[in-house]
PDB file of C-alpha atoms in Angstrom:
ATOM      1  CA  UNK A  12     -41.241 -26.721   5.876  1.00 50.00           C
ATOM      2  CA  UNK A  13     -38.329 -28.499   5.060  1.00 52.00           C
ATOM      3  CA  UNK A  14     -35.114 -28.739   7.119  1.00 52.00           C
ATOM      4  CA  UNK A  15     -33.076 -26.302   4.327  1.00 52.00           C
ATOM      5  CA  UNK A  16     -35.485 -23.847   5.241  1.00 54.00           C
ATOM      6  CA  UNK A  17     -34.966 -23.626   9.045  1.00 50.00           C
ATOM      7  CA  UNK A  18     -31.239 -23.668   8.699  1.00 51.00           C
ATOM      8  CA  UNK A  19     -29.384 -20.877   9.605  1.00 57.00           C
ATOM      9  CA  UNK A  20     -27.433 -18.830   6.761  1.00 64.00           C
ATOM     10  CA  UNK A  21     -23.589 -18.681   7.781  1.00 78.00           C
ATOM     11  CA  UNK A  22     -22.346 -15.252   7.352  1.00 83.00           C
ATOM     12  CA  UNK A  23     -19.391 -15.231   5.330  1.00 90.00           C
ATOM     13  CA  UNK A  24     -15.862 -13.775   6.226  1.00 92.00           C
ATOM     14  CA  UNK A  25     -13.538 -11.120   4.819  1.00 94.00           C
ATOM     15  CA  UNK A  26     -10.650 -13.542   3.856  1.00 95.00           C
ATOM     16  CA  UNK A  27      -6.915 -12.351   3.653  1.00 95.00           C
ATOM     17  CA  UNK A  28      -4.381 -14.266   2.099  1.00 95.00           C
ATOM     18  CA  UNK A  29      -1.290 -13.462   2.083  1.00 95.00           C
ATOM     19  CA  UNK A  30       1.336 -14.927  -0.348  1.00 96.00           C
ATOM     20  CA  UNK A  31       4.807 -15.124   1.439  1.00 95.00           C
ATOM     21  CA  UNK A  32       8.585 -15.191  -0.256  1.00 95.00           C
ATOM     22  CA  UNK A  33      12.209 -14.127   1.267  1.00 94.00           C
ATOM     23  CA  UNK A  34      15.382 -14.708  -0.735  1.00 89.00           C
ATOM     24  CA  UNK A  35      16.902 -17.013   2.293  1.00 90.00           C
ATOM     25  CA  UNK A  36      13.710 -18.482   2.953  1.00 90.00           C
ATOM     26  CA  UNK A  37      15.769 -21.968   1.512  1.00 90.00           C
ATOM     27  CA  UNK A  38      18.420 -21.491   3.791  1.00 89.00           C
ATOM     28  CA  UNK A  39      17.017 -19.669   7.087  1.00 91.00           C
ATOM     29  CA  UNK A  40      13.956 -20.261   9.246  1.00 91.00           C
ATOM     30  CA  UNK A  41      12.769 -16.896   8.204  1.00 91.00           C
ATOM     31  CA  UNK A  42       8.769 -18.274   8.573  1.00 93.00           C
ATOM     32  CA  UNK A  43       9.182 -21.149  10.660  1.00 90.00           C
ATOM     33  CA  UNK A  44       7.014 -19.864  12.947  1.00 92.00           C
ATOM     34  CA  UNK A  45       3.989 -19.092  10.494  1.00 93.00           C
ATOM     35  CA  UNK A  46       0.881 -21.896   9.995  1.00 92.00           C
ATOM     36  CA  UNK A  47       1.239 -22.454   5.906  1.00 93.00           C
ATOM     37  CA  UNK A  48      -2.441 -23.224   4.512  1.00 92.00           C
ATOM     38  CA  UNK A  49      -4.431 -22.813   7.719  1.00 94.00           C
ATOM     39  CA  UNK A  50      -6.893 -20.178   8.529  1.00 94.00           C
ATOM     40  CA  UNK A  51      -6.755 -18.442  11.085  1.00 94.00           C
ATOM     41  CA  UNK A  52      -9.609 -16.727  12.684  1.00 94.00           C
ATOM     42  CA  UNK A  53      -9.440 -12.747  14.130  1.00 95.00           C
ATOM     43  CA  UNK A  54     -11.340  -9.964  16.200  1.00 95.00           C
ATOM     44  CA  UNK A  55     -11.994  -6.891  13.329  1.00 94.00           C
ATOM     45  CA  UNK A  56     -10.953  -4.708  16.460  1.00 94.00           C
ATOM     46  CA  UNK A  57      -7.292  -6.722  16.539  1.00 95.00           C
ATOM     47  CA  UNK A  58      -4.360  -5.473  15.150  1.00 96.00           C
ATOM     48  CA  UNK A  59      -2.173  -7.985  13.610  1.00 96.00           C
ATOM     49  CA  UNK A  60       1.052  -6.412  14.210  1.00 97.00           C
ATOM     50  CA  UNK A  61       4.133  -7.971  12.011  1.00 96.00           C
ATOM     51  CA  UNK A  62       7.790  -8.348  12.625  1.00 95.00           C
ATOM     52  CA  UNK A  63      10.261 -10.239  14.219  1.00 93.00           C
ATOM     53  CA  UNK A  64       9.452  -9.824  18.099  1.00 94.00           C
ATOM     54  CA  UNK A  65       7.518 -13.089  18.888  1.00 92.00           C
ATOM     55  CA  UNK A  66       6.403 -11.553  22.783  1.00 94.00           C
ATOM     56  CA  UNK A  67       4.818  -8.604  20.778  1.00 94.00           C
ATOM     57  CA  UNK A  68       3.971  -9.844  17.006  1.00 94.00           C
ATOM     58  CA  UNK A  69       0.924 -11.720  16.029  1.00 93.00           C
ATOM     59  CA  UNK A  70       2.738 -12.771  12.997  1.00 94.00           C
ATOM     60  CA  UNK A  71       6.487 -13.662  13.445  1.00 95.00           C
ATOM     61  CA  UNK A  72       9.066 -13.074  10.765  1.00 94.00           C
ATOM     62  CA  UNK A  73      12.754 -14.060  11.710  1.00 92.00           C
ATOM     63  CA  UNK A  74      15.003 -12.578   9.914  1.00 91.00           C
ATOM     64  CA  UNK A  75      17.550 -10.041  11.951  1.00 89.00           C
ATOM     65  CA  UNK A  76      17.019  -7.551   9.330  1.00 88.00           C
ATOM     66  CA  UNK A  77      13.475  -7.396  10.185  1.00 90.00           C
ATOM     67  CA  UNK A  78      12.670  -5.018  12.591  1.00 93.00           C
ATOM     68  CA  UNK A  79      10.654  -5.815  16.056  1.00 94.00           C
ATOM     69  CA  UNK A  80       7.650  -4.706  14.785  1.00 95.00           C
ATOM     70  CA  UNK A  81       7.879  -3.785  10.856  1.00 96.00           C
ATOM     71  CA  UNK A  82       4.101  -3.271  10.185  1.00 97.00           C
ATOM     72  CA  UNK A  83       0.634  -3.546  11.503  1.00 97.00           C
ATOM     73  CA  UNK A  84      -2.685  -4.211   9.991  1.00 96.00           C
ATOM     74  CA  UNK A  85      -5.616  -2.885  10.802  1.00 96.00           C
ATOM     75  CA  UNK A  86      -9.352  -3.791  10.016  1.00 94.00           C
ATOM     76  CA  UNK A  87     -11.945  -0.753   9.703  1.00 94.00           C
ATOM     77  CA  UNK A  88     -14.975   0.755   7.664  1.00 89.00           C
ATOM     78  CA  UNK A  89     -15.378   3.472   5.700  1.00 87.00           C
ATOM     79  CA  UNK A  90     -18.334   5.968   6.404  1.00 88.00           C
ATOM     80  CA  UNK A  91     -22.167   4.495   4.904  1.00 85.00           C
ATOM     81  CA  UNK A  92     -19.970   1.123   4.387  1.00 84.00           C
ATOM     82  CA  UNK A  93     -20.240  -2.571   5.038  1.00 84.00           C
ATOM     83  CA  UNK A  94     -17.334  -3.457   3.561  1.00 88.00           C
ATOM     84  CA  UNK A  95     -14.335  -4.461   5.860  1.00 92.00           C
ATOM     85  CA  UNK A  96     -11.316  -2.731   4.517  1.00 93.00           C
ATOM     86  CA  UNK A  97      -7.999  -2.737   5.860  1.00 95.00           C
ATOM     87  CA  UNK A  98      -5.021  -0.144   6.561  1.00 96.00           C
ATOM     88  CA  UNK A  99      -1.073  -1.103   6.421  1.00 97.00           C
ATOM     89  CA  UNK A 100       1.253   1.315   8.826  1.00 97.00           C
ATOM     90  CA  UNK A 101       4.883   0.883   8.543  1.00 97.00           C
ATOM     91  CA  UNK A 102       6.091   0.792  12.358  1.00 96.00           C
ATOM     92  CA  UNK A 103       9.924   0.464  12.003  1.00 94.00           C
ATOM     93  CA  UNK A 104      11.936   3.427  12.756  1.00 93.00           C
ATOM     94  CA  UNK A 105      14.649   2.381  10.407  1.00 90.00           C
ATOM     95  CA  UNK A 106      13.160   0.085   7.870  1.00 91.00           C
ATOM     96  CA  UNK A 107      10.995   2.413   4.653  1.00 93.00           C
ATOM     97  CA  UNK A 108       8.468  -0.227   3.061  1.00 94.00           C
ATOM     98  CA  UNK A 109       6.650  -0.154  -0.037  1.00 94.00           C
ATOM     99  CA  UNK A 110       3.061  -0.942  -0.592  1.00 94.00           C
ATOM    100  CA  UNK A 111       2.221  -1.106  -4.527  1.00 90.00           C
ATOM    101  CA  UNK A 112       3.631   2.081  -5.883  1.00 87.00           C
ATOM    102  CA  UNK A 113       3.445   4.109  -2.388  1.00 93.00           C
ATOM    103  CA  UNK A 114       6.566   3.756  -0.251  1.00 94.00           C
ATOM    104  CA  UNK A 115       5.512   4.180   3.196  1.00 95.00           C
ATOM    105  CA  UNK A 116       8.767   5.830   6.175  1.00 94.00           C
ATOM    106  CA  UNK A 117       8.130   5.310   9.856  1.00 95.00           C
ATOM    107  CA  UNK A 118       3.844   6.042  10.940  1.00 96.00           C
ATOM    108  CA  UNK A 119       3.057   5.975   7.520  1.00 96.00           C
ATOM    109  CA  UNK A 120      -0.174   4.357   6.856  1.00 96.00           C
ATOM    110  CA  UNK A 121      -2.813   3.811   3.990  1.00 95.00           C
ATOM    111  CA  UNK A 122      -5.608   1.743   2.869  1.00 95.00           C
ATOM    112  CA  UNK A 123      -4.713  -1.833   1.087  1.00 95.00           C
ATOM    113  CA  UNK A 124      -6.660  -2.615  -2.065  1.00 93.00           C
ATOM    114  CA  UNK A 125      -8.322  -5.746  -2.590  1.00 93.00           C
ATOM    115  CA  UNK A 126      -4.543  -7.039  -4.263  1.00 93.00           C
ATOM    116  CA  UNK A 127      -1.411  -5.318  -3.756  1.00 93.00           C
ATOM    117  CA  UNK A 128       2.626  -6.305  -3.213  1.00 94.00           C
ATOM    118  CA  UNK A 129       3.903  -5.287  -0.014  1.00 95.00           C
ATOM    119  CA  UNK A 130       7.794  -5.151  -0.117  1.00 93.00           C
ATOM    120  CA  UNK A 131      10.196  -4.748   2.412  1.00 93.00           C
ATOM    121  CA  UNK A 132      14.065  -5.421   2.869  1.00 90.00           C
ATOM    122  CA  UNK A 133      14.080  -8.725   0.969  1.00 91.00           C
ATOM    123  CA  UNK A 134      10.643  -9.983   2.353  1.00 94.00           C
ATOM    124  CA  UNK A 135       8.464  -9.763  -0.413  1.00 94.00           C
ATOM    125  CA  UNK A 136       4.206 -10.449   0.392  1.00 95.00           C
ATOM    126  CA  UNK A 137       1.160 -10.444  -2.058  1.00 95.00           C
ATOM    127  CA  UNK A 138      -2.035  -9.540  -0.660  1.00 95.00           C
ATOM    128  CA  UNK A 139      -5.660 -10.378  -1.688  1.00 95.00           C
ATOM    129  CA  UNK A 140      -8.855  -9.704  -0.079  1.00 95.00           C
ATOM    130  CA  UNK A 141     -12.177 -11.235  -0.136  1.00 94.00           C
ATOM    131  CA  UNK A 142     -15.017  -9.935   0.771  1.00 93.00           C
ATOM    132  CA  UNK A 143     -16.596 -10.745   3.852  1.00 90.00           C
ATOM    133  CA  UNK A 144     -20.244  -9.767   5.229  1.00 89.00           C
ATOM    134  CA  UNK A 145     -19.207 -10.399   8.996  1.00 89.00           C
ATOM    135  CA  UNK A 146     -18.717  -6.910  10.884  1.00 91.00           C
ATOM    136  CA  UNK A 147     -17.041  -9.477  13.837  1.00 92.00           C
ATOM    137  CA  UNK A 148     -14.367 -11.100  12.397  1.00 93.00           C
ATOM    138  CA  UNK A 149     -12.256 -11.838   9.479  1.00 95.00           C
ATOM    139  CA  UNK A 150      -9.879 -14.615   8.452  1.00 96.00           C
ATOM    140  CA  UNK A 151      -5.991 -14.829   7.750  1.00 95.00           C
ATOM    141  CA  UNK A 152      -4.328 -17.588   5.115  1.00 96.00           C
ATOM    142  CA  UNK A 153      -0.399 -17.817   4.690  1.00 96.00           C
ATOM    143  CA  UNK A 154       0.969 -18.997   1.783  1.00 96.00           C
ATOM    144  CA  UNK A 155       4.877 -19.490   1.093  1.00 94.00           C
ATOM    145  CA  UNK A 156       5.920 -18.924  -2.727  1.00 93.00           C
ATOM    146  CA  UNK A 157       8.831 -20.583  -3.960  1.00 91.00           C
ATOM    147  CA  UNK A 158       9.709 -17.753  -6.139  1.00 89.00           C
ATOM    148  CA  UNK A 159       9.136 -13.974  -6.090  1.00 90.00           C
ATOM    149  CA  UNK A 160       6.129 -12.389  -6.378  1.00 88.00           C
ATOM    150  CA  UNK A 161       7.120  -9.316  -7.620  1.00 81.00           C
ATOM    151  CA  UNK A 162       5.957 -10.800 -10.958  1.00 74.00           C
ATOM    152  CA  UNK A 163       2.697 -11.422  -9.649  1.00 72.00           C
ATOM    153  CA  UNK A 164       1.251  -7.656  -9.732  1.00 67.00           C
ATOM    154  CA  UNK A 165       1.499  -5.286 -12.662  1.00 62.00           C
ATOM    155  CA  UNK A 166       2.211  -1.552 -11.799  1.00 53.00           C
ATOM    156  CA  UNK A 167      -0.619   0.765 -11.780  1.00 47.00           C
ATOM    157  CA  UNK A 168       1.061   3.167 -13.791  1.00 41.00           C
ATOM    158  CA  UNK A 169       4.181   4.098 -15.374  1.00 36.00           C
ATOM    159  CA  UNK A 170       3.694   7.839 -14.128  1.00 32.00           C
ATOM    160  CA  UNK A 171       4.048   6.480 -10.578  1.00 39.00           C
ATOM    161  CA  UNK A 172       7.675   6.661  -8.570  1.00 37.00           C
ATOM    162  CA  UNK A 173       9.842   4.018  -8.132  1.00 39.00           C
ATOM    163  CA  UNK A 174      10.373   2.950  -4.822  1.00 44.00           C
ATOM    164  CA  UNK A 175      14.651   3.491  -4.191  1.00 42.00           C
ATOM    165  CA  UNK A 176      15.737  -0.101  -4.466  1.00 46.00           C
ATOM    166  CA  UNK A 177      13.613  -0.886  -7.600  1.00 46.00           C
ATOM    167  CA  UNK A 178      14.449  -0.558 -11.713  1.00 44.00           C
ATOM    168  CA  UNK A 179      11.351  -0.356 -13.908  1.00 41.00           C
ATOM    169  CA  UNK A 180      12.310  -3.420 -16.382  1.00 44.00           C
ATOM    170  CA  UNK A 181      12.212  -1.645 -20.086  1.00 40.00           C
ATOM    171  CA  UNK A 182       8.620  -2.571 -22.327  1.00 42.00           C
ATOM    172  CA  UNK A 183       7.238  -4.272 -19.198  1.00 41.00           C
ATOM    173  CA  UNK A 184       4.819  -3.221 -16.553  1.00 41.00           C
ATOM    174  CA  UNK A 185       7.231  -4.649 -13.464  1.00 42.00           C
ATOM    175  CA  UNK A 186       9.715  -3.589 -11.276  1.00 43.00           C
ATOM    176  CA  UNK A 187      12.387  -5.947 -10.404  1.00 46.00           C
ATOM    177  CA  UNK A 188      13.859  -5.736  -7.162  1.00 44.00           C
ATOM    178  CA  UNK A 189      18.153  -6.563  -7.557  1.00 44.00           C
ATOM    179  CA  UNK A 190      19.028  -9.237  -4.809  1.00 43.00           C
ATOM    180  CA  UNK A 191      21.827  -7.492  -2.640  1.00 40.00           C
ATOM    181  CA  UNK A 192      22.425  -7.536   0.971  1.00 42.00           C
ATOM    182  CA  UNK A 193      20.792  -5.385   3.693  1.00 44.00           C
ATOM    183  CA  UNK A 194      22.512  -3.726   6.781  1.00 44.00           C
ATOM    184  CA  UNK A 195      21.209  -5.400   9.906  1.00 50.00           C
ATOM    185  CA  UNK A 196      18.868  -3.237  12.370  1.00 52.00           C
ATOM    186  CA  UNK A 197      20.695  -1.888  15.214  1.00 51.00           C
ATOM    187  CA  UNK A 198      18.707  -0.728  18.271  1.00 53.00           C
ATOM    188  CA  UNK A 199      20.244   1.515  20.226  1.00 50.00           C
ATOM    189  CA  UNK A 200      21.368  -1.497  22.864  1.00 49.00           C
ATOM    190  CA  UNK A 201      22.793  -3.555  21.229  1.00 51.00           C
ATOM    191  CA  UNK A 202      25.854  -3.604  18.673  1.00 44.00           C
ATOM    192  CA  UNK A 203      24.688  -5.595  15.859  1.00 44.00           C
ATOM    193  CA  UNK A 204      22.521  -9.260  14.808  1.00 42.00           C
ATOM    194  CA  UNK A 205      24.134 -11.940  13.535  1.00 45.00           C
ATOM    195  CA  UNK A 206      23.325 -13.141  10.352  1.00 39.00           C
TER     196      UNK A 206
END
């Protein structure tokens, strides 16, 4: 028996990679505290929460327009599955995102597909998923685009509603998102962030 027999198989690993852009990404440390190009490893039964609060956030985005925590994500299964799928819930009070075509207020949650745009204030992130067989863990990869990558993922459908700060660009199948300036979160203690 040769040694290629007795080896172990490695189980493979749902992979998420996540494609990363902000408008004042040039000018601000918006990601400065995010690992470009490395993997990191996670618990399915850990939810990586997002947002600006490093005590709290798994993933820390700093931009004062961000709220404390903007989203989490979640890994589960669906029923008679082995497939690792994952949920997005919008956890900012004040902050609406949109995931694809579905804009999401606060507690509103759904199921990612395997490559969507998640959009929020001027934070823009493409998501992909591989498949994984490992029911134990799954893997995280940040990338940071140097443009948007709103261009990146045609709309499902032109029957589906345009999220508020988006215009449908005429004979094409993507929104474009105008650059403009966002209020900054206020919580209730404090009187404003500075920019």
């Amino acid at each position: 028996m040769s040694s290629f027999d007795d080896a172990d198989t490695e189980e493979t690993v749902t992979h998420l990679s996540m494609k990363l852009y902000h408008s004042m990404q040039r000018d601000k440390p918006i990601f400065q505290q995010i690992h470009f190009g490395r993997r990191q490893r996670y618990q399915t039964d850990e939810i990586l929460k997002f947002g600006r609060d490093s005590k709290t956030c798994s993933i820390v985005l700093l931009d004062p327009r961000a709220s404390r925590m903007q989203f989490t994500l979640q890994a589960f299964r669906q029923f008679s599955s082995t497939e690792l799928c994952f949920e997005i819930k919008n956890v900012s009070r004040k902050v609406k995102m949109a995931v694809g075509n579905t804009v999401l207020d606060f507690l509103n949650k759904l199921t990612l597909p395997n490559k969507c745009l998640i959009r929020f204030g001027e934070f823009q992130i493409l998501f992909e998923k591989e498949d994984g067989e490992s029911m134990t863990h799954f893997e995280t990869c940040f990338e940071l685009a140097r443009s948007p990558v709103v261009q990146e993922v045609p709309l499902v459908s032109s029957l589906s509603p345009v999220p508020e700060t988006a215009v449908l660009n005429s004979g094409s199948n993507y929104y474009q998102y105008p650059s403009y300036s966002l209020p900054a979160e206020m919580d209730e203690n404090e009187s404003t962030y500075p920019l």
